[in-house]
PDB file of N, CA and C in Angstrom:
ATOM      1  N   MET A   1      58.209  36.586  15.768  1.00 95.00           N
ATOM      2  CA  MET A   1      59.594  36.947  15.435  1.00 95.00           C
ATOM      3  C   MET A   1      59.658  38.425  15.139  1.00 95.00           C
ATOM      4  N   ILE A   2      60.601  39.113  15.730  1.00 98.00           N
ATOM      5  CA  ILE A   2      60.814  40.539  15.513  1.00 98.00           C
ATOM      6  C   ILE A   2      61.842  40.739  14.424  1.00 98.00           C
ATOM      7  N   LYS A   3      61.474  41.482  13.410  1.00 98.00           N
ATOM      8  CA  LYS A   3      62.418  41.807  12.311  1.00 98.00           C
ATOM      9  C   LYS A   3      63.139  43.097  12.620  1.00 98.00           C
ATOM     10  N   ALA A   4      64.441  43.020  12.691  1.00 98.00           N
ATOM     11  CA  ALA A   4      65.290  44.166  13.115  1.00 98.00           C
ATOM     12  C   ALA A   4      66.207  44.622  11.992  1.00 98.00           C
ATOM     13  N   GLY A   5      66.413  45.898  11.944  1.00 98.00           N
ATOM     14  CA  GLY A   5      67.419  46.512  11.069  1.00 98.00           C
ATOM     15  C   GLY A   5      68.372  47.288  11.906  1.00 98.00           C
ATOM     16  N   VAL A   6      69.602  47.423  11.476  1.00 98.00           N
ATOM     17  CA  VAL A   6      70.633  48.180  12.180  1.00 98.00           C
ATOM     18  C   VAL A   6      71.228  49.202  11.237  1.00 98.00           C
ATOM     19  N   LEU A   7      71.198  50.422  11.682  1.00 98.00           N
ATOM     20  CA  LEU A   7      71.824  51.526  10.933  1.00 98.00           C
ATOM     21  C   LEU A   7      73.145  51.887  11.611  1.00 98.00           C
ATOM     22  N   GLY A   8      74.237  51.528  10.948  1.00 97.00           N
ATOM     23  CA  GLY A   8      75.589  51.714  11.502  1.00 97.00           C
ATOM     24  C   GLY A   8      76.176  50.372  11.883  1.00 97.00           C
ATOM     25  N   ALA A   9      77.190  49.929  11.122  1.00 97.00           N
ATOM     26  CA  ALA A   9      77.737  48.585  11.287  1.00 97.00           C
ATOM     27  C   ALA A   9      79.087  48.529  12.038  1.00 97.00           C
ATOM     28  N   GLY A  10      79.566  49.692  12.445  1.00 94.00           N
ATOM     29  CA  GLY A  10      80.849  49.691  13.204  1.00 94.00           C
ATOM     30  C   GLY A  10      80.566  49.993  14.654  1.00 94.00           C
ATOM     31  N   GLY A  11      81.574  49.878  15.485  1.00 94.00           N
ATOM     32  CA  GLY A  11      81.456  50.234  16.915  1.00 94.00           C
ATOM     33  C   GLY A  11      80.286  49.568  17.593  1.00 94.00           C
ATOM     34  N   MET A  12      79.394  50.370  18.162  1.00 94.00           N
ATOM     35  CA  MET A  12      78.205  49.855  18.847  1.00 94.00           C
ATOM     36  C   MET A  12      77.308  49.093  17.927  1.00 94.00           C
ATOM     37  N   GLY A  13      77.223  49.491  16.657  1.00 96.00           N
ATOM     38  CA  GLY A  13      76.399  48.783  15.716  1.00 96.00           C
ATOM     39  C   GLY A  13      76.808  47.332  15.610  1.00 96.00           C
ATOM     40  N   ALA A  14      78.116  47.111  15.562  1.00 97.00           N
ATOM     41  CA  ALA A  14      78.607  45.698  15.473  1.00 97.00           C
ATOM     42  C   ALA A  14      78.214  44.891  16.683  1.00 97.00           C
ATOM     43  N   VAL A  15      78.222  45.519  17.864  1.00 97.00           N
ATOM     44  CA  VAL A  15      77.810  44.843  19.105  1.00 97.00           C
ATOM     45  C   VAL A  15      76.350  44.469  19.045  1.00 97.00           C
ATOM     46  N   HIS A  16      75.517  45.429  18.621  1.00 98.00           N
ATOM     47  CA  HIS A  16      74.093  45.155  18.524  1.00 98.00           C
ATOM     48  C   HIS A  16      73.794  44.111  17.475  1.00 98.00           C
ATOM     49  N   ILE A  17      74.492  44.179  16.336  1.00 98.00           N
ATOM     50  CA  ILE A  17      74.297  43.174  15.272  1.00 98.00           C
ATOM     51  C   ILE A  17      74.570  41.779  15.801  1.00 98.00           C
ATOM     52  N   LYS A  18      75.673  41.588  16.478  1.00 97.00           N
ATOM     53  CA  LYS A  18      76.024  40.298  17.059  1.00 97.00           C
ATOM     54  C   LYS A  18      74.968  39.828  18.070  1.00 97.00           C
ATOM     55  N   ASN A  19      74.524  40.718  18.948  1.00 97.00           N
ATOM     56  CA  ASN A  19      73.542  40.301  19.930  1.00 97.00           C
ATOM     57  C   ASN A  19      72.180  40.050  19.345  1.00 97.00           C
ATOM     58  N   LEU A  20      71.780  40.853  18.378  1.00 98.00           N
ATOM     59  CA  LEU A  20      70.483  40.607  17.745  1.00 98.00           C
ATOM     60  C   LEU A  20      70.520  39.255  16.977  1.00 98.00           C
ATOM     61  N   HIS A  21      71.609  38.998  16.335  1.00 97.00           N
ATOM     62  CA  HIS A  21      71.728  37.730  15.588  1.00 97.00           C
ATOM     63  C   HIS A  21      71.618  36.523  16.501  1.00 97.00           C
ATOM     64  N   GLY A  22      72.118  36.664  17.697  1.00 96.00           N
ATOM     65  CA  GLY A  22      72.108  35.572  18.705  1.00 96.00           C
ATOM     66  C   GLY A  22      70.806  35.461  19.455  1.00 96.00           C
ATOM     67  N   ASN A  23      69.840  36.341  19.236  1.00 97.00           N
ATOM     68  CA  ASN A  23      68.582  36.310  19.960  1.00 97.00           C
ATOM     69  C   ASN A  23      67.582  35.466  19.192  1.00 97.00           C
ATOM     70  N   GLU A  24      67.067  34.444  19.798  1.00 97.00           N
ATOM     71  CA  GLU A  24      66.171  33.501  19.120  1.00 97.00           C
ATOM     72  C   GLU A  24      64.820  34.133  18.739  1.00 97.00           C
ATOM     73  N   TYR A  25      64.481  35.284  19.284  1.00 98.00           N
ATOM     74  CA  TYR A  25      63.197  35.943  18.992  1.00 98.00           C
ATOM     75  C   TYR A  25      63.334  37.048  17.963  1.00 98.00           C
ATOM     76  N   VAL A  26      64.546  37.210  17.410  1.00 98.00           N
ATOM     77  CA  VAL A  26      64.816  38.294  16.442  1.00 98.00           C
ATOM     78  C   VAL A  26      65.331  37.726  15.148  1.00 98.00           C
ATOM     79  N   GLN A  27      64.801  38.261  14.053  1.00 98.00           N
ATOM     80  CA  GLN A  27      65.379  37.999  12.738  1.00 98.00           C
ATOM     81  C   GLN A  27      66.130  39.283  12.358  1.00 98.00           C
ATOM     82  N   LEU A  28      67.434  39.182  12.180  1.00 98.00           N
ATOM     83  CA  LEU A  28      68.222  40.304  11.729  1.00 98.00           C
ATOM     84  C   LEU A  28      68.005  40.446  10.229  1.00 98.00           C
ATOM     85  N   ALA A  29      67.169  41.416   9.844  1.00 98.00           N
ATOM     86  CA  ALA A  29      66.721  41.520   8.498  1.00 98.00           C
ATOM     87  C   ALA A  29      67.650  42.310   7.587  1.00 98.00           C
ATOM     88  N   ALA A  30      68.305  43.375   8.153  1.00 98.00           N
ATOM     89  CA  ALA A  30      69.103  44.211   7.297  1.00 98.00           C
ATOM     90  C   ALA A  30      70.127  45.029   8.119  1.00 98.00           C
ATOM     91  N   ILE A  31      71.223  45.308   7.471  1.00 98.00           N
ATOM     92  CA  ILE A  31      72.290  46.146   8.071  1.00 98.00           C
ATOM     93  C   ILE A  31      72.596  47.264   7.046  1.00 98.00           C
ATOM     94  N   CYS A  32      72.732  48.473   7.577  1.00 98.00           N
ATOM     95  CA  CYS A  32      73.016  49.578   6.694  1.00 98.00           C
ATOM     96  C   CYS A  32      74.223  50.391   7.248  1.00 98.00           C
ATOM     97  N   ASP A  33      75.123  50.729   6.354  1.00 97.00           N
ATOM     98  CA  ASP A  33      76.244  51.613   6.689  1.00 97.00           C
ATOM     99  C   ASP A  33      76.692  52.313   5.389  1.00 97.00           C
ATOM    100  N   THR A  34      77.090  53.557   5.530  1.00 96.00           N
ATOM    101  CA  THR A  34      77.600  54.268   4.323  1.00 96.00           C
ATOM    102  C   THR A  34      78.906  53.687   3.834  1.00 96.00           C
ATOM    103  N   ASN A  35      79.604  52.983   4.697  1.00 97.00           N
ATOM    104  CA  ASN A  35      80.839  52.265   4.300  1.00 97.00           C
ATOM    105  C   ASN A  35      80.379  50.916   3.732  1.00 97.00           C
ATOM    106  N   GLU A  36      80.300  50.823   2.429  1.00 98.00           N
ATOM    107  CA  GLU A  36      79.767  49.626   1.771  1.00 98.00           C
ATOM    108  C   GLU A  36      80.530  48.370   2.145  1.00 98.00           C
ATOM    109  N   ALA A  37      81.855  48.452   2.237  1.00 98.00           N
ATOM    110  CA  ALA A  37      82.672  47.277   2.536  1.00 98.00           C
ATOM    111  C   ALA A  37      82.311  46.777   3.945  1.00 98.00           C
ATOM    112  N   LEU A  38      82.155  47.658   4.889  1.00 97.00           N
ATOM    113  CA  LEU A  38      81.772  47.232   6.238  1.00 97.00           C
ATOM    114  C   LEU A  38      80.391  46.671   6.297  1.00 97.00           C
ATOM    115  N   ALA A  39      79.427  47.300   5.642  1.00 98.00           N
ATOM    116  CA  ALA A  39      78.066  46.807   5.604  1.00 98.00           C
ATOM    117  C   ALA A  39      78.022  45.414   4.991  1.00 98.00           C
ATOM    118  N   LYS A  40      78.735  45.233   3.867  1.00 98.00           N
ATOM    119  CA  LYS A  40      78.754  43.930   3.189  1.00 98.00           C
ATOM    120  C   LYS A  40      79.410  42.876   4.035  1.00 98.00           C
ATOM    121  N   GLN A  41      80.507  43.243   4.703  1.00 97.00           N
ATOM    122  CA  GLN A  41      81.241  42.300   5.552  1.00 97.00           C
ATOM    123  C   GLN A  41      80.315  41.803   6.699  1.00 97.00           C
ATOM    124  N   GLN A  42      79.622  42.701   7.372  1.00 97.00           N
ATOM    125  CA  GLN A  42      78.737  42.296   8.461  1.00 97.00           C
ATOM    126  C   GLN A  42      77.574  41.491   7.928  1.00 97.00           C
ATOM    127  N   ALA A  43      77.018  41.869   6.786  1.00 97.00           N
ATOM    128  CA  ALA A  43      75.909  41.149   6.223  1.00 97.00           C
ATOM    129  C   ALA A  43      76.279  39.726   5.843  1.00 97.00           C
ATOM    130  N   GLU A  44      77.464  39.579   5.280  1.00 97.00           N
ATOM    131  CA  GLU A  44      77.929  38.217   4.913  1.00 97.00           C
ATOM    132  C   GLU A  44      78.195  37.406   6.165  1.00 97.00           C
ATOM    133  N   LEU A  45      78.734  38.015   7.200  1.00 97.00           N
ATOM    134  CA  LEU A  45      79.001  37.287   8.441  1.00 97.00           C
ATOM    135  C   LEU A  45      77.729  36.744   9.062  1.00 97.00           C
ATOM    136  N   TYR A  46      76.636  37.546   9.000  1.00 97.00           N
ATOM    137  CA  TYR A  46      75.420  37.184   9.666  1.00 97.00           C
ATOM    138  C   TYR A  46      74.297  36.786   8.722  1.00 97.00           C
ATOM    139  N   GLY A  47      74.560  36.669   7.446  1.00 96.00           N
ATOM    140  CA  GLY A  47      73.593  36.168   6.457  1.00 96.00           C
ATOM    141  C   GLY A  47      72.356  37.020   6.319  1.00 96.00           C
ATOM    142  N   THR A  48      72.570  38.309   6.113  1.00 97.00           N
ATOM    143  CA  THR A  48      71.441  39.238   5.970  1.00 97.00           C
ATOM    144  C   THR A  48      71.654  40.216   4.806  1.00 97.00           C
ATOM    145  N   ALA A  49      70.640  40.969   4.501  1.00 98.00           N
ATOM    146  CA  ALA A  49      70.784  42.004   3.474  1.00 98.00           C
ATOM    147  C   ALA A  49      71.577  43.198   4.002  1.00 98.00           C
ATOM    148  N   TYR A  50      72.165  43.939   3.058  1.00 98.00           N
ATOM    149  CA  TYR A  50      72.881  45.156   3.452  1.00 98.00           C
ATOM    150  C   TYR A  50      72.543  46.302   2.507  1.00 98.00           C
ATOM    151  N   TYR A  51      72.652  47.505   3.065  1.00 98.00           N
ATOM    152  CA  TYR A  51      72.371  48.718   2.317  1.00 98.00           C
ATOM    153  C   TYR A  51      73.406  49.787   2.662  1.00 98.00           C
ATOM    154  N   THR A  52      73.524  50.747   1.798  1.00 98.00           N
ATOM    155  CA  THR A  52      74.386  51.896   2.102  1.00 98.00           C
ATOM    156  C   THR A  52      73.530  53.166   2.301  1.00 98.00           C
ATOM    157  N   ASP A  53      72.227  53.057   2.182  1.00 97.00           N
ATOM    158  CA  ASP A  53      71.326  54.197   2.372  1.00 97.00           C
ATOM    159  C   ASP A  53      70.171  53.773   3.276  1.00 97.00           C
ATOM    160  N   GLY A  54      70.002  54.471   4.384  1.00 96.00           N
ATOM    161  CA  GLY A  54      68.965  54.107   5.348  1.00 96.00           C
ATOM    162  C   GLY A  54      67.556  54.212   4.789  1.00 96.00           C
ATOM    163  N   SER A  55      67.294  55.248   3.970  1.00 97.00           N
ATOM    164  CA  SER A  55      65.986  55.405   3.402  1.00 97.00           C
ATOM    165  C   SER A  55      65.619  54.254   2.492  1.00 97.00           C
ATOM    166  N   THR A  56      66.598  53.830   1.721  1.00 98.00           N
ATOM    167  CA  THR A  56      66.347  52.653   0.840  1.00 98.00           C
ATOM    168  C   THR A  56      66.075  51.417   1.657  1.00 98.00           C
ATOM    169  N   MET A  57      66.799  51.215   2.730  1.00 98.00           N
ATOM    170  CA  MET A  57      66.553  50.071   3.625  1.00 98.00           C
ATOM    171  C   MET A  57      65.127  50.085   4.150  1.00 98.00           C
ATOM    172  N   LEU A  58      64.669  51.272   4.605  1.00 98.00           N
ATOM    173  CA  LEU A  58      63.316  51.397   5.154  1.00 98.00           C
ATOM    174  C   LEU A  58      62.249  51.152   4.094  1.00 98.00           C
ATOM    175  N   GLU A  59      62.549  51.514   2.846  1.00 97.00           N
ATOM    176  CA  GLU A  59      61.582  51.320   1.753  1.00 97.00           C
ATOM    177  C   GLU A  59      61.500  49.818   1.348  1.00 97.00           C
ATOM    178  N   GLN A  60      62.598  49.110   1.414  1.00 98.00           N
ATOM    179  CA  GLN A  60      62.642  47.750   0.895  1.00 98.00           C
ATOM    180  C   GLN A  60      62.453  46.661   1.956  1.00 98.00           C
ATOM    181  N   GLU A  61      62.592  46.966   3.222  1.00 98.00           N
ATOM    182  CA  GLU A  61      62.480  45.976   4.254  1.00 98.00           C
ATOM    183  C   GLU A  61      61.225  46.218   5.114  1.00 98.00           C
ATOM    184  N   GLN A  62      60.634  45.158   5.602  1.00 97.00           N
ATOM    185  CA  GLN A  62      59.478  45.266   6.497  1.00 97.00           C
ATOM    186  C   GLN A  62      59.995  45.088   7.925  1.00 97.00           C
ATOM    187  N   LEU A  63      60.467  46.157   8.549  1.00 98.00           N
ATOM    188  CA  LEU A  63      61.123  46.098   9.845  1.00 98.00           C
ATOM    189  C   LEU A  63      60.119  46.382  10.984  1.00 98.00           C
ATOM    190  N   ASP A  64      60.312  45.728  12.117  1.00 98.00           N
ATOM    191  CA  ASP A  64      59.566  46.008  13.330  1.00 98.00           C
ATOM    192  C   ASP A  64      60.310  46.995  14.198  1.00 98.00           C
ATOM    193  N   VAL A  65      61.650  46.943  14.130  1.00 98.00           N
ATOM    194  CA  VAL A  65      62.504  47.812  14.956  1.00 98.00           C
ATOM    195  C   VAL A  65      63.765  48.197  14.200  1.00 98.00           C
ATOM    196  N   LEU A  66      64.238  49.420  14.463  1.00 98.00           N
ATOM    197  CA  LEU A  66      65.472  49.924  13.858  1.00 98.00           C
ATOM    198  C   LEU A  66      66.382  50.380  14.950  1.00 98.00           C
ATOM    199  N   TYR A  67      67.576  49.792  14.971  1.00 98.00           N
ATOM    200  CA  TYR A  67      68.643  50.248  15.898  1.00 98.00           C
ATOM    201  C   TYR A  67      69.431  51.291  15.174  1.00 98.00           C
ATOM    202  N   VAL A  68      69.462  52.523  15.702  1.00 97.00           N
ATOM    203  CA  VAL A  68      70.192  53.612  15.120  1.00 97.00           C
ATOM    204  C   VAL A  68      71.494  53.736  15.874  1.00 97.00           C
ATOM    205  N   CYS A  69      72.609  53.318  15.250  1.00 96.00           N
ATOM    206  CA  CYS A  69      73.897  53.229  15.922  1.00 96.00           C
ATOM    207  C   CYS A  69      74.909  54.073  15.167  1.00 96.00           C
ATOM    208  N   ILE A  70      74.534  55.301  14.887  1.00 93.00           N
ATOM    209  CA  ILE A  70      75.400  56.238  14.200  1.00 93.00           C
ATOM    210  C   ILE A  70      75.499  57.514  15.048  1.00 93.00           C
ATOM    211  N   PRO A  71      76.534  58.309  14.839  1.00 87.00           N
ATOM    212  CA  PRO A  71      76.670  59.544  15.626  1.00 87.00           C
ATOM    213  C   PRO A  71      75.474  60.462  15.382  1.00 87.00           C
ATOM    214  N   PRO A  72      75.094  61.257  16.385  1.00 81.00           N
ATOM    215  CA  PRO A  72      73.931  62.131  16.285  1.00 81.00           C
ATOM    216  C   PRO A  72      73.974  63.052  15.056  1.00 81.00           C
ATOM    217  N   PHE A  73      75.143  63.575  14.698  1.00 81.00           N
ATOM    218  CA  PHE A  73      75.193  64.519  13.574  1.00 81.00           C
ATOM    219  C   PHE A  73      74.934  63.822  12.225  1.00 81.00           C
ATOM    220  N   CYS A  74      74.893  62.498  12.198  1.00 78.00           N
ATOM    221  CA  CYS A  74      74.661  61.744  10.955  1.00 78.00           C
ATOM    222  C   CYS A  74      73.181  61.325  10.777  1.00 78.00           C
ATOM    223  N   HIS A  75      72.347  61.580  11.772  1.00 77.00           N
ATOM    224  CA  HIS A  75      70.974  61.016  11.780  1.00 77.00           C
ATOM    225  C   HIS A  75      70.105  61.557  10.634  1.00 77.00           C
ATOM    226  N   GLY A  76      70.135  62.816  10.365  1.00 82.00           N
ATOM    227  CA  GLY A  76      69.213  63.372   9.383  1.00 82.00           C
ATOM    228  C   GLY A  76      67.768  63.140   9.861  1.00 82.00           C
ATOM    229  N   ASP A  77      66.924  62.643   8.929  1.00 92.00           N
ATOM    230  CA  ASP A  77      65.520  62.418   9.351  1.00 92.00           C
ATOM    231  C   ASP A  77      65.132  60.935   9.378  1.00 92.00           C
ATOM    232  N   ILE A  78      66.114  60.061   9.560  1.00 94.00           N
ATOM    233  CA  ILE A  78      65.895  58.643   9.506  1.00 94.00           C
ATOM    234  C   ILE A  78      64.911  58.166  10.585  1.00 94.00           C
ATOM    235  N   GLU A  79      64.965  58.817  11.735  1.00 93.00           N
ATOM    236  CA  GLU A  79      64.024  58.444  12.843  1.00 93.00           C
ATOM    237  C   GLU A  79      62.578  58.814  12.420  1.00 93.00           C
ATOM    238  N   GLU A  80      62.406  59.982  11.835  1.00 95.00           N
ATOM    239  CA  GLU A  80      61.082  60.381  11.405  1.00 95.00           C
ATOM    240  C   GLU A  80      60.566  59.425  10.316  1.00 95.00           C
ATOM    241  N   GLN A  81      61.405  59.046   9.405  1.00 96.00           N
ATOM    242  CA  GLN A  81      60.996  58.119   8.361  1.00 96.00           C
ATOM    243  C   GLN A  81      60.558  56.781   8.954  1.00 96.00           C
ATOM    244  N   ALA A  82      61.348  56.254   9.942  1.00 97.00           N
ATOM    245  CA  ALA A  82      61.021  54.993  10.575  1.00 97.00           C
ATOM    246  C   ALA A  82      59.714  55.128  11.357  1.00 97.00           C
ATOM    247  N   ALA A  83      59.584  56.213  12.137  1.00 96.00           N
ATOM    248  CA  ALA A  83      58.405  56.375  12.948  1.00 96.00           C
ATOM    249  C   ALA A  83      57.147  56.501  12.084  1.00 96.00           C
ATOM    250  N   ALA A  84      57.260  57.125  10.934  1.00 97.00           N
ATOM    251  CA  ALA A  84      56.088  57.263  10.016  1.00 97.00           C
ATOM    252  C   ALA A  84      55.641  55.933   9.487  1.00 97.00           C
ATOM    253  N   LYS A  85      56.561  54.915   9.472  1.00 97.00           N
ATOM    254  CA  LYS A  85      56.207  53.584   9.028  1.00 97.00           C
ATOM    255  C   LYS A  85      55.809  52.687  10.234  1.00 97.00           C
ATOM    256  N   GLY A  86      55.782  53.215  11.447  1.00 97.00           N
ATOM    257  CA  GLY A  86      55.435  52.433  12.581  1.00 97.00           C
ATOM    258  C   GLY A  86      56.567  51.546  13.122  1.00 97.00           C
ATOM    259  N   ILE A  87      57.782  51.866  12.721  1.00 98.00           N
ATOM    260  CA  ILE A  87      58.943  51.100  13.145  1.00 98.00           C
ATOM    261  C   ILE A  87      59.461  51.643  14.495  1.00 98.00           C
ATOM    262  N   HIS A  88      59.608  50.728  15.432  1.00 98.00           N
ATOM    263  CA  HIS A  88      60.137  51.134  16.750  1.00 98.00           C
ATOM    264  C   HIS A  88      61.608  51.486  16.646  1.00 98.00           C
ATOM    265  N   LEU A  89      62.041  52.450  17.453  1.00 96.00           N
ATOM    266  CA  LEU A  89      63.391  52.937  17.425  1.00 96.00           C
ATOM    267  C   LEU A  89      64.166  52.548  18.682  1.00 96.00           C
ATOM    268  N   MET A  90      65.392  52.156  18.482  1.00 95.00           N
ATOM    269  CA  MET A  90      66.304  51.880  19.595  1.00 95.00           C
ATOM    270  C   MET A  90      67.550  52.689  19.370  1.00 95.00           C
TER     271      MET A  90
END
């Protein structure tokens, strides 16, 4: 079972969240968005944890893959943090 996290719960993030949830080989472990209401809404819909800070999500979850679904100017160093933990990036 692949444990997945999604950074960004709106737009494309919502599409990926829905598809990951429907994949029998994936456990949707966590959703993160700076918009807490949106993150919480998606998490409640799909029965998973939610975060408003990507670094905190990476510290608290044991992810195999991270879907980064936020605009490029918002990325910061989240990819480097994930890669340092051996988390695959999508």
